Coordinates of C-alpha atoms in Angstrom, one line a residue:
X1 CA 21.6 -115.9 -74.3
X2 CA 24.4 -113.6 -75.0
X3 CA 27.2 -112.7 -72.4
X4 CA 27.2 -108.8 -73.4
X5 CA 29.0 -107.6 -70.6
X6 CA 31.8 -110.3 -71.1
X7 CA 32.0 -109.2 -74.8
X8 CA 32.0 -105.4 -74.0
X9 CA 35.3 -106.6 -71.1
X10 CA 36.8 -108.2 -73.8
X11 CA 36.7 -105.3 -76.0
X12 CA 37.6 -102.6 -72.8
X13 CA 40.9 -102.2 -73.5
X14 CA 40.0 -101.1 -77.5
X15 CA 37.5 -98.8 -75.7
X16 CA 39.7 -97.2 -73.3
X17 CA 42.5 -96.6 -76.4
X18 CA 40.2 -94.6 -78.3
X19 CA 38.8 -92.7 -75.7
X20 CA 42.0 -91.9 -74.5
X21 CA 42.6 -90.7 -78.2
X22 CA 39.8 -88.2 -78.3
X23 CA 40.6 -86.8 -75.0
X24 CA 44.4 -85.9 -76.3
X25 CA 42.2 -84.5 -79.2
X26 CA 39.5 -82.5 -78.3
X27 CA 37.5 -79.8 -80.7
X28 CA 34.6 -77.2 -79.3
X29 CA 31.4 -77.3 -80.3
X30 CA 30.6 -76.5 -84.2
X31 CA 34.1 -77.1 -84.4
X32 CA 34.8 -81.1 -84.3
X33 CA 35.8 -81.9 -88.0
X34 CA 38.8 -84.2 -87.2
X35 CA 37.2 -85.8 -84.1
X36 CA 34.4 -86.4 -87.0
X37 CA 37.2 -87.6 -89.4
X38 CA 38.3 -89.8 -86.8
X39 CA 34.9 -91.5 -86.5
X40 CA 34.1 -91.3 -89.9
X41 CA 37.4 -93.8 -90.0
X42 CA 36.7 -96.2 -87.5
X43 CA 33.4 -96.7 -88.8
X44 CA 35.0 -97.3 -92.2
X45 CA 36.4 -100.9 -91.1
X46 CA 33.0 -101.9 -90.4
X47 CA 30.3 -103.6 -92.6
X48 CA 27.5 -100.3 -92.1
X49 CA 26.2 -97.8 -94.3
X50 CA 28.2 -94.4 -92.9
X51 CA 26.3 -90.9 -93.4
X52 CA 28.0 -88.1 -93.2
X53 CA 28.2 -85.1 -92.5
X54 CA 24.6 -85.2 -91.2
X55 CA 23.4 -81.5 -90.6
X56 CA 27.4 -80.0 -89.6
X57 CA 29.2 -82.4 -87.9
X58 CA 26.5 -85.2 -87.6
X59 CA 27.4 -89.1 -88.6
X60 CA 24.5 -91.4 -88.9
X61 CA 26.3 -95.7 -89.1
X62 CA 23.3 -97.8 -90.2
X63 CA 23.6 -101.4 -89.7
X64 CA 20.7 -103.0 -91.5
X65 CA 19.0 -106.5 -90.2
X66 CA 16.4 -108.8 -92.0
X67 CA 13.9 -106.4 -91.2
X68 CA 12.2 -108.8 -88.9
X69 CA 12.5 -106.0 -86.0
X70 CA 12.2 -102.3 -85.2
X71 CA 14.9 -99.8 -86.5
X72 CA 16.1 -98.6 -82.8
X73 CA 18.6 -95.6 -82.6
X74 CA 21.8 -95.2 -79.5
X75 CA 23.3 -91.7 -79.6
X76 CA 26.6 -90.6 -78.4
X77 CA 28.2 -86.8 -78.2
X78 CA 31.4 -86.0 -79.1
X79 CA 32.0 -82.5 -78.5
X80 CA 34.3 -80.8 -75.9
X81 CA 34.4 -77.9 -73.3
X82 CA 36.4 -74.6 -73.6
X83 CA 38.3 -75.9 -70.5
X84 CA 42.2 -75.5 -69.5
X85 CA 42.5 -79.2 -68.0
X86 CA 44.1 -79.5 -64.5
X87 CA 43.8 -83.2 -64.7
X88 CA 47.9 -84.4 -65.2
X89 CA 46.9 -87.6 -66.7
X90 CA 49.5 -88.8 -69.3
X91 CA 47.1 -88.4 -72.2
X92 CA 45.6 -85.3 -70.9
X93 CA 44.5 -82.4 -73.9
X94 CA 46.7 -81.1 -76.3
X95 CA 44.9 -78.8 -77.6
X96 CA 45.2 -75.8 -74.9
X97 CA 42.0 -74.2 -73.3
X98 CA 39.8 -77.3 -74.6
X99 CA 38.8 -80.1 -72.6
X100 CA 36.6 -83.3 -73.0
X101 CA 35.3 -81.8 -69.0
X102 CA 32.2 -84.2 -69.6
X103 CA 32.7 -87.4 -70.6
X104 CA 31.4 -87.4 -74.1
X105 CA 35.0 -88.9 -75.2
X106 CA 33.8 -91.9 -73.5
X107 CA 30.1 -91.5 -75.1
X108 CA 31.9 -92.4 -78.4
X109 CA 34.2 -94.9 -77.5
X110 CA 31.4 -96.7 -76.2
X111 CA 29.4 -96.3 -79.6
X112 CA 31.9 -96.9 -81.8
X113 CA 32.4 -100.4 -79.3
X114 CA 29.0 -101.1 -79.9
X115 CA 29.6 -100.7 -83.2
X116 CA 32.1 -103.3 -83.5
X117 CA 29.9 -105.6 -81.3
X118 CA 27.3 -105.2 -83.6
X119 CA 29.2 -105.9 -86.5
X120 CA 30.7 -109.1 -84.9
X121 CA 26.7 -110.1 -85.0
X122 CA 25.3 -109.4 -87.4
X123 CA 23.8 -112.8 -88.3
X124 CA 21.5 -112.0 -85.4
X125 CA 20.5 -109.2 -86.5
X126 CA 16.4 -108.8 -87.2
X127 CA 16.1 -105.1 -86.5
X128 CA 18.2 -102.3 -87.7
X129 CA 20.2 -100.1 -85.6
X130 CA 20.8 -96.4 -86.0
X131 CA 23.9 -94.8 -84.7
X132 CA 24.0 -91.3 -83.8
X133 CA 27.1 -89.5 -83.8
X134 CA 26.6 -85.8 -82.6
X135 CA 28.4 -82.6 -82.5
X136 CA 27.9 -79.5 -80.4
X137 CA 25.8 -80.8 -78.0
X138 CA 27.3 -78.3 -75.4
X139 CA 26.2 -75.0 -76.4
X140 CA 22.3 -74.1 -77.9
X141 CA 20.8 -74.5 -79.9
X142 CA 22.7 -77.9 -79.7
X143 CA 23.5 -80.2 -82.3
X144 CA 20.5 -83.0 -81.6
X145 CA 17.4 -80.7 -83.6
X146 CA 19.7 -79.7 -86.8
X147 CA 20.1 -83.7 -87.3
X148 CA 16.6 -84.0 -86.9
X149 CA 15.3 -81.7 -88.9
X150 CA 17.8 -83.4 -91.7
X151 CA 14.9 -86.2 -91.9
X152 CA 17.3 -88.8 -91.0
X153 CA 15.7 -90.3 -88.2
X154 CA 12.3 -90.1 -89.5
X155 CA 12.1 -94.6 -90.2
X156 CA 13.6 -94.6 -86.1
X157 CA 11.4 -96.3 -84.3
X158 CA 12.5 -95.6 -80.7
X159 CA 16.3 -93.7 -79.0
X160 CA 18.1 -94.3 -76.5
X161 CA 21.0 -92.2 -75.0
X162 CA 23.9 -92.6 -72.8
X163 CA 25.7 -89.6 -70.3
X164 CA 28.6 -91.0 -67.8
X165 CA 27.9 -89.5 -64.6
X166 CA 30.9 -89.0 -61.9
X167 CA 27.8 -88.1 -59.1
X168 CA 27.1 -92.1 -59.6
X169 CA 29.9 -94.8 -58.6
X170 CA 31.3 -97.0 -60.9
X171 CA 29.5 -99.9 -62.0
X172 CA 25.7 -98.5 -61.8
X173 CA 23.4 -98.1 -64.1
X174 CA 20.6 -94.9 -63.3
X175 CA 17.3 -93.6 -64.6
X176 CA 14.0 -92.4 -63.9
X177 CA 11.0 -92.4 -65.4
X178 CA 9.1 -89.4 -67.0
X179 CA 11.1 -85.8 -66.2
X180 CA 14.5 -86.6 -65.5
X181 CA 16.7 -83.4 -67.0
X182 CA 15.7 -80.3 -66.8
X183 CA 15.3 -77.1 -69.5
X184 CA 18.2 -75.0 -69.0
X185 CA 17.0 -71.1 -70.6
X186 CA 19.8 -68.3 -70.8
X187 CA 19.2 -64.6 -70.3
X188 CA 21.4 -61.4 -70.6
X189 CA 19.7 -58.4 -69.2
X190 CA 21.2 -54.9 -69.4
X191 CA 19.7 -51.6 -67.2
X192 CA 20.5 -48.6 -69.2
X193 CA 20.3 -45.5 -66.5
X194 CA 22.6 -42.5 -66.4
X195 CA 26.1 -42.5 -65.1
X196 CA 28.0 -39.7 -63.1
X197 CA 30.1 -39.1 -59.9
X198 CA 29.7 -40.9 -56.6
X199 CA 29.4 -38.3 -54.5
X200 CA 26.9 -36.9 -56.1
X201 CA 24.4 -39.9 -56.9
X202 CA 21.4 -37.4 -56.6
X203 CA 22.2 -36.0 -60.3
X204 CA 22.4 -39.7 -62.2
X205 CA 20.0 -42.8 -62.3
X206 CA 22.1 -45.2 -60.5
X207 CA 21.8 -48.6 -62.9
X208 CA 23.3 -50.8 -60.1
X209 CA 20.9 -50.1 -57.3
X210 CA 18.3 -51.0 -59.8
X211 CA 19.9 -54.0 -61.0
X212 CA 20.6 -54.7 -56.9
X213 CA 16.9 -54.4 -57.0
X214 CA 15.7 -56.3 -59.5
X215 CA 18.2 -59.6 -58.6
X216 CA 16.6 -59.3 -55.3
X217 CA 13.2 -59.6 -56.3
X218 CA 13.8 -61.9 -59.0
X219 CA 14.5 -64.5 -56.1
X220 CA 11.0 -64.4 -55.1
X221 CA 9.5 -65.4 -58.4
X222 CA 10.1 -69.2 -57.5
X223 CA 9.9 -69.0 -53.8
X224 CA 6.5 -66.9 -53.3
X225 CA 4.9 -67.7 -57.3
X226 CA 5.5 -71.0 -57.8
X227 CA 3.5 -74.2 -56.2
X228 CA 6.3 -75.8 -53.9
X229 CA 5.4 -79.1 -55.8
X230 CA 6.8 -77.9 -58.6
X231 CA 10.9 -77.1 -58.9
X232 CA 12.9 -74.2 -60.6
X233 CA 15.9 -72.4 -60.1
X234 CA 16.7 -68.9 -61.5
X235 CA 20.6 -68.3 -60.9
X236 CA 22.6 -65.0 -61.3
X237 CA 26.2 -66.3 -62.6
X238 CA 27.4 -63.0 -64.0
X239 CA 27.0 -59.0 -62.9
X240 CA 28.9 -56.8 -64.3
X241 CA 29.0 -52.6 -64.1
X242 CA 31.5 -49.7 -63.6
X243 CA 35.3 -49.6 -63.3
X244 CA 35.9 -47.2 -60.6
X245 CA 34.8 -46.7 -56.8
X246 CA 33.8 -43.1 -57.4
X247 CA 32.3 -43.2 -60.7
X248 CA 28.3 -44.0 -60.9
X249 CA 27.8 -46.1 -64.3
X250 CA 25.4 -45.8 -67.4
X251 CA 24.6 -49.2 -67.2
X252 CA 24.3 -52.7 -65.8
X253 CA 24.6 -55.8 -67.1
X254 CA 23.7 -59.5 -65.3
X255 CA 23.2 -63.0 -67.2
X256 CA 22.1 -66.3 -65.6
X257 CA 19.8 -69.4 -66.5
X258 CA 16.8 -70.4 -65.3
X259 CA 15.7 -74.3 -64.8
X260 CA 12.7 -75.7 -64.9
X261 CA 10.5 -79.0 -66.1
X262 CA 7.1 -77.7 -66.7
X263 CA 7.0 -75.3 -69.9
X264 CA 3.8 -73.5 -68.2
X265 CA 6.6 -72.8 -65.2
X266 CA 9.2 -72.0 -67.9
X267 CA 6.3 -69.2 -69.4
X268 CA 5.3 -68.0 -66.3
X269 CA 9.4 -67.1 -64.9
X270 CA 9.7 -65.2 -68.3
X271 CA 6.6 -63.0 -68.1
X272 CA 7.1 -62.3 -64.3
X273 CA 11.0 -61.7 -65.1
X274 CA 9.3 -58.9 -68.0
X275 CA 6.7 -57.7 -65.6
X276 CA 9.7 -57.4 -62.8
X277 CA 11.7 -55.1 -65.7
X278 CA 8.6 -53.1 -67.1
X279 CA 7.9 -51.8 -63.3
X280 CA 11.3 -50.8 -62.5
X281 CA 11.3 -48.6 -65.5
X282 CA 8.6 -47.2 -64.3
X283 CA 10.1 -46.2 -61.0
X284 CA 13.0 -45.5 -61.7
X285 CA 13.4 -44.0 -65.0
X286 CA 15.7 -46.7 -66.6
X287 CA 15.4 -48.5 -70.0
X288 CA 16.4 -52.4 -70.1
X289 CA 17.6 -54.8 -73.1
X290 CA 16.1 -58.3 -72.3
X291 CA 17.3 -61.5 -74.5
X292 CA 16.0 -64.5 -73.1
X293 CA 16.8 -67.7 -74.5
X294 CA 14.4 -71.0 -74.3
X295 CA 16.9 -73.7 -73.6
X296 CA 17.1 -77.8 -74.7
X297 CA 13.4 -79.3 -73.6
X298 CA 13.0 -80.8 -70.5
X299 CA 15.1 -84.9 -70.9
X300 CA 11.5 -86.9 -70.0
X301 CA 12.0 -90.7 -70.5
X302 CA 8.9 -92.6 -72.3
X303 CA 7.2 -95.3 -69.8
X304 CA 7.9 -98.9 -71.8
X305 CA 11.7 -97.5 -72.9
X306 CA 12.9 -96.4 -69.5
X307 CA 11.8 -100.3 -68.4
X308 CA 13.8 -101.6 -71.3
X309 CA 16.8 -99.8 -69.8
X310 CA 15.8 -100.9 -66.3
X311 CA 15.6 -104.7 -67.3
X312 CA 18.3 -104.3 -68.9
X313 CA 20.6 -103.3 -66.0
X314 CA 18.6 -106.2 -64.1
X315 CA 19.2 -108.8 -66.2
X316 CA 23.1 -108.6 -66.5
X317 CA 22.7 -108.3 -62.6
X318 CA 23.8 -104.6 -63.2
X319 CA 23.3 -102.6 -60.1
X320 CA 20.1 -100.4 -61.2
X321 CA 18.6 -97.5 -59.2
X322 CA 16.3 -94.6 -60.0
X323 CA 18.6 -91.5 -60.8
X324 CA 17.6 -88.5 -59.0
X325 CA 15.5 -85.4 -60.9
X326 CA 18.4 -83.1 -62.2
X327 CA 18.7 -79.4 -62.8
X328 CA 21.3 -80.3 -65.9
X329 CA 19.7 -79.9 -69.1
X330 CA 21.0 -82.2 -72.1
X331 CA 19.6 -82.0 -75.7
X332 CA 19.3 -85.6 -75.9
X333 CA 15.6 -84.4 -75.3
X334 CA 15.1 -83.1 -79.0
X335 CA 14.9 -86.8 -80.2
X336 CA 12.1 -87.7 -77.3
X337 CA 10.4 -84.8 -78.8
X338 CA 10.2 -86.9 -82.5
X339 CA 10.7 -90.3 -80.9
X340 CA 10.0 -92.6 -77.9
X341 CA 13.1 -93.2 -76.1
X342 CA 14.8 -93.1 -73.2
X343 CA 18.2 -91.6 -71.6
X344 CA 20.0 -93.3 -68.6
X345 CA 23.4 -92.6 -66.7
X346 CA 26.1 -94.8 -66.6
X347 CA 28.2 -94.2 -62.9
X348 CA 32.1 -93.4 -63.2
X349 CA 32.7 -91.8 -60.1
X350 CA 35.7 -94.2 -58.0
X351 CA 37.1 -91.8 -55.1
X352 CA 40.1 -94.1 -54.9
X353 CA 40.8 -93.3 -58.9
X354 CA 39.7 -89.6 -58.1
X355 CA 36.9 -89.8 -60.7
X356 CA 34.5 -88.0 -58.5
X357 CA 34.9 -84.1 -59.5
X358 CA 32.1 -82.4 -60.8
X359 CA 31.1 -82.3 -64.7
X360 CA 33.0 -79.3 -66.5
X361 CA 35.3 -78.9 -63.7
X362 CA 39.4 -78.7 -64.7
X363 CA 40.1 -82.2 -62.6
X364 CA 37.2 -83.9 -64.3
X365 CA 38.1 -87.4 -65.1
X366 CA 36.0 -90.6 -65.6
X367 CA 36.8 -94.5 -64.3
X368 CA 37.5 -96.0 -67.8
X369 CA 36.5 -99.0 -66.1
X370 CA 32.8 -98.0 -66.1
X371 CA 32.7 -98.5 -70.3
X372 CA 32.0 -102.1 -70.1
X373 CA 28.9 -101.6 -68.4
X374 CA 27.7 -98.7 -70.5
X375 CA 28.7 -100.8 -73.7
X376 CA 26.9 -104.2 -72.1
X377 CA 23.2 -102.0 -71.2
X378 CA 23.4 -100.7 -74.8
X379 CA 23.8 -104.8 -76.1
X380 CA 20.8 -105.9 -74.1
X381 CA 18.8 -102.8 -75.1
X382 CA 19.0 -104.0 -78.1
X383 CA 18.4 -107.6 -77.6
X384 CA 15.6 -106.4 -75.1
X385 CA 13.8 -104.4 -78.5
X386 CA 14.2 -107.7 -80.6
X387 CA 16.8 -105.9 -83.1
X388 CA 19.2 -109.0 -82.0
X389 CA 17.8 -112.0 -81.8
X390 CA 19.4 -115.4 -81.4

């Protein structure tokens, strides 16, 4: 048997240095070419067949095994947030107004760990394992389907996925079979009436009322058209018209997301949302720009890989539970589309460290500590798959 979880302690500190690294060093989405160079070079001192770039910012590290066992893929992000960071920590960004806000510094640190695990055993190696370096995973359409649709993954047999989670405490290992993520859609929407003075609101079409309107009954699509069995969420985060108390706009403009795990539930918010905005015309006279935006796929973990995860946490005595079902959406799910696989979360939250603020918040940090067992799960996945064998 191997002791992963000694081997992934014995190699913490290494991880914790070059997380640290990327977090001083953080690039936005689309934009990571030096946090690629960087990978590109710790990969280099390794005995594995480096891709790259794979789509934009992609890197693919192949190492190949007798070919006894499946070819099994991990994937790590690497992008960052277009945060200011209110942390303090001594290593904190240095780049100003961008921020690794959700812990995919650690997501590579903890690949590129494996990495070096792997290479330190490759004598056992049957299999062939597939790691998936990938940019931009923070803004759609997302890094995962442009490295897909390179063909690089197409000899992958199954994927597995890693996201550090400061909701779960340090030391946990959480998943859930079947829908686990949700699909997180966009839209802008802009009423187009006709502006004038405020006093006199008989002589315009008033483009706020209508918008007041139409936020109003947009709340009722998932509460009175939607089986309760069944969850979604359609969230305002932005309303903007006018510039004066006295002065009645030409238009209105509101943006938001919608969240769901059923694409028939997905469908059916978008035509009632177009209904809702084809009848208020109607009444009232306005015209409307609608751009809707489908979001990443709904994460939904395969049956046999989310029990190779769970085994996996069980047998290193890891402390396992079923995660709970999340209105996050990550596009870890564009490889479960193509491939079996499954996507688990590795707790960092410690209150005494104060690693317990929310994902993309300014005082997000995570409890480095947490690596070893996130490095350790991806070991025994791996030996669980029969890609190491002793």
């Amino acid at each position: 048997m191997f002791d992963w979880f000694q081997l992934a302690k014995e190699k913490e500190q290494k991880t914790i240095q070059i997380r640290r690294y990327l977090h001083q060093h953080p690039e936005l989405s689309f934009e990571e070419h030096q946090t690629a160079a960087y990978i590109i070079d710790q990969l280099s001192k390794l005995n594995c067949e480096v891709q790259a770039p794979i789509a934009r910012n992609g890197i693919i590290a192949t190492f190949e095994g007798s070919g006894e066992g499946p070819t099994i893929a991990l994937r790590a992000d690497f992008d960052a947030l277009p945060i200011e960071e209110e942390t303090g920590l001594p290593f904190q960004s240095q780049n100003k107004g961008v921020m690794h806000a959700c812990g995919h510094d650690g997501h590579t640190a903890i690949l590129l760990t494996v990495a070096e695990i792997i290479d330190a055993h490759r004598e056992y190696l049957k299999g062939n394992v597939v790691l998936v370096f990938q940019y931009g995973e923070e803004v759609m359409p997302g890094g995962a389907q442009e490295i897909i649709d390179t063909g690089c993954l197409r000899h992958v047999d199954r994927i597995y996925g890693n996201h550090l989670w400061s909701g779960y405490p340090t030391g946990t290992i959480n998943s859930k079979p079947g829908a686990m993520m949700a699909s997180p859609d966009e839209f802008n929407i802009t009423i187009h009436g006709k502006g004038g003075h405020g006093a006199k609101p008989h002589e315009t079409i008033d483009p706020v009322v209508v918008m007041a309107e139409f936020i109003m009954s947009a709340q009722k699509i998932v509460s009175r058209t939607i089986d309760p069995v069944k969850q979604a969420v359609i969230t305002f985060g932005m309303i903007q018209a006018g510039n004066a108390d006295n002065v009645i706009p030409n238009s209105a403009f509101c943006r938001g997301t919608v969240r769901t795990f059923d694409t028939e539930v997905q469908s059916h918010i978008i035509e009632r949302i177009e209904k809702l905005l084809e009848g208020l015309a109607v009444a009232n006279d306005i015209t409307y720009d609608l751009d809707y935006i489908r979001g990443y796929l709904p994460v939904h973990n395969h049956g046999k890989s989310y029990e190779v995860v769970k085994q996996a946490a069980n047998d290193m005595n890891l402390r396992f539970s079923e995660s709970e079902l999340m209105m996050i959406g990550e596009d870890f799910s564009h490889y479960q589309k193509v491939l079996p696989g499954a996507f688990f979360l590795t707790g960092c939250g410690n209150e005494q460290k104060g690693t317990t603020y929310p994902h993309h918040s300014p005082q997000f940090d995570v409890d480095e500590s947490s690596f070893k067992y996130a490095v350790s799960e991806f070991m025994k996945i791996l030996e669980l798959e029969s890609v190491i064998v002793r």
